[in-house]
Amino acid sequence: LFCLSQHGVEDTAAECERLGATVQTFVVDCSKREEIYSTAEKVKKEIGDVSILVNNAGVITAADLLSTQDHQIERMFEVNILAHMWTTRAFLPTMMKNNYGHIVTVASAAGHFVTSFMVAY
């Protein structure tokens, strides 16, 4: 389940295949909860149980707070926070039922240092 652009998915899939993996890709708009849930169901039907989930989706808007538009702030929360909850909720029940699985959430290093024009992020 990829929350990337189509181009990003193709590049990632090609690299994985080059390393010998079998790859199937799914493009999802991570700002849309229902799209995450419906694609997760599609993954389960076409591939089977997911035992490793890596939450790494994120978007950044670089601007001062008053220049950052409301919709940009909302999108950062939808993708950077809420999408991680929705993907986890989509796959965790099966991991619990199987008593096996791993969830890895990648957080930003931006919380460890100050960067100009990253107030909303």
GROMACS .gro file of C-alpha atoms in nm:
model
  121
    1LEU     CA    1   0.000   0.000   0.000
    2PHE     CA    2   0.177   0.310  -0.120
    3CYS     CA    3   0.077   0.666  -0.043
    4LEU     CA    4   0.297   0.814  -0.311
    5SER     CA    5   0.257   0.959  -0.654
    6GLN     CA    6   0.235   0.706  -0.937
    7HIS     CA    7   0.591   0.797  -1.039
    8GLY     CA    8   0.722   0.735  -0.686
    9VAL     CA    9   0.547   0.398  -0.673
   10GLU     CA   10   0.699   0.290  -1.004
   11ASP     CA   11   1.051   0.387  -0.894
   12THR     CA   12   1.015   0.211  -0.559
   13ALA     CA   13   0.868  -0.100  -0.718
   14ALA     CA   14   1.146  -0.116  -0.977
   15GLU     CA   15   1.412  -0.094  -0.705
   16CYS     CA   16   1.244  -0.369  -0.501
   17GLU     CA   17   1.218  -0.593  -0.807
   18ARG     CA   18   1.585  -0.525  -0.885
   19LEU     CA   19   1.661  -0.660  -0.537
   20GLY     CA   20   1.462  -0.976  -0.613
   21ALA     CA   21   1.126  -0.901  -0.451
   22THR     CA   22   0.785  -0.970  -0.600
   23VAL     CA   23   0.596  -0.640  -0.607
   24GLN     CA   24   0.235  -0.527  -0.634
   25THR     CA   25   0.157  -0.158  -0.597
   26PHE     CA   26  -0.149   0.040  -0.492
   27VAL     CA   27  -0.170   0.419  -0.513
   28VAL     CA   28  -0.367   0.586  -0.233
   29ASP     CA   29  -0.443   0.946  -0.144
   30CYS     CA   30  -0.350   0.927   0.224
   31SER     CA   31  -0.556   1.235   0.304
   32LYS     CA   32  -0.872   1.033   0.235
   33ARG     CA   33  -0.964   0.787   0.510
   34GLU     CA   34  -1.216   0.592   0.303
   35GLU     CA   35  -0.963   0.549   0.022
   36ILE     CA   36  -0.714   0.406   0.271
   37TYR     CA   37  -0.973   0.165   0.408
   38SER     CA   38  -1.099   0.052   0.066
   39THR     CA   39  -0.747   0.001  -0.066
   40ALA     CA   40  -0.653  -0.193   0.247
   41GLU     CA   41  -0.946  -0.427   0.176
   42LYS     CA   42  -0.826  -0.464  -0.183
   43VAL     CA   43  -0.475  -0.549  -0.058
   44LYS     CA   44  -0.615  -0.813   0.178
   45LYS     CA   45  -0.819  -0.971  -0.103
   46GLU     CA   46  -0.547  -0.964  -0.370
   47ILE     CA   47  -0.239  -1.037  -0.156
   48GLY     CA   48  -0.354  -1.164   0.183
   49ASP     CA   49  -0.263  -1.071   0.536
   50VAL     CA   50  -0.018  -0.787   0.591
   51SER     CA   51   0.241  -0.860   0.858
   52ILE     CA   52   0.455  -0.547   0.825
   53LEU     CA   53   0.313  -0.196   0.800
   54VAL     CA   54   0.551   0.097   0.758
   55ASN     CA   55   0.382   0.432   0.814
   56ASN     CA   56   0.602   0.688   0.644
   57ALA     CA   57   0.364   0.925   0.466
   58GLY     CA   58   0.424   1.293   0.515
   59VAL     CA   59   0.378   1.632   0.354
   60ILE     CA   60   0.537   1.962   0.446
   61THR     CA   61   0.436   2.319   0.375
   62ALA     CA   62   0.728   2.556   0.420
   63ALA     CA   63   0.594   2.903   0.503
   64ASP     CA   64   0.547   3.124   0.804
   65LEU     CA   65   0.232   3.050   1.002
   66LEU     CA   66   0.025   3.342   0.876
   67SER     CA   67   0.114   3.265   0.513
   68THR     CA   68   0.025   2.899   0.545
   69GLN     CA   69  -0.327   2.847   0.416
   70ASP     CA   70  -0.587   2.662   0.624
   71HIS     CA   71  -0.618   2.381   0.369
   72GLN     CA   72  -0.239   2.328   0.380
   73ILE     CA   73  -0.246   2.286   0.757
   74GLU     CA   74  -0.542   2.050   0.733
   75ARG     CA   75  -0.366   1.839   0.467
   76MET     CA   76  -0.052   1.809   0.682
   77PHE     CA   77  -0.264   1.674   0.968
   78GLU     CA   78  -0.464   1.444   0.738
   79VAL     CA   79  -0.150   1.287   0.592
   80ASN     CA   80   0.112   1.319   0.866
   81ILE     CA   81  -0.106   1.216   1.159
   82LEU     CA   82  -0.449   1.084   1.066
   83ALA     CA   83  -0.334   0.861   0.779
   84HIS     CA   84  -0.105   0.674   1.019
   85MET     CA   85  -0.407   0.605   1.242
   86TRP     CA   86  -0.623   0.488   0.950
   87THR     CA   87  -0.358   0.254   0.805
   88THR     CA   88  -0.288   0.109   1.150
   89ARG     CA   89  -0.659   0.055   1.214
   90ALA     CA   90  -0.691  -0.114   0.875
   91PHE     CA   91  -0.418  -0.373   0.935
   92LEU     CA   92  -0.378  -0.412   1.314
   93PRO     CA   93  -0.685  -0.634   1.377
   94THR     CA   94  -0.550  -0.908   1.148
   95MET     CA   95  -0.205  -0.882   1.306
   96MET     CA   96  -0.365  -0.923   1.648
   97LYS     CA   97  -0.578  -1.216   1.530
   98ASN     CA   98  -0.266  -1.383   1.385
   99ASN     CA   99  -0.062  -1.289   1.694
  100TYR     CA  100   0.206  -1.168   1.453
  101GLY     CA  101   0.300  -0.844   1.284
  102HIS     CA  102   0.502  -0.529   1.302
  103ILE     CA  103   0.404  -0.164   1.270
  104VAL     CA  104   0.680   0.087   1.208
  105THR     CA  105   0.595   0.456   1.220
  106VAL     CA  106   0.861   0.688   1.086
  107ALA     CA  107   0.857   1.027   1.255
  108SER     CA  108   1.025   1.343   1.138
  109ALA     CA  109   1.358   1.456   1.275
  110ALA     CA  110   1.222   1.811   1.246
  111GLY     CA  111   1.108   1.793   1.607
  112HIS     CA  112   1.470   1.791   1.719
  113PHE     CA  113   1.583   2.120   1.565
  114VAL     CA  114   1.444   2.455   1.457
  115THR     CA  115   1.391   2.524   1.088
  116SER     CA  116   1.269   2.853   0.948
  117PHE     CA  117   0.926   2.855   0.784
  118MET     CA  118   0.822   2.520   0.934
  119VAL     CA  119   0.588   2.650   1.206
  120ALA     CA  120   0.275   2.470   1.087
  121TYR     CA  121   0.467   2.149   1.023
   0.00000   0.00000   0.00000
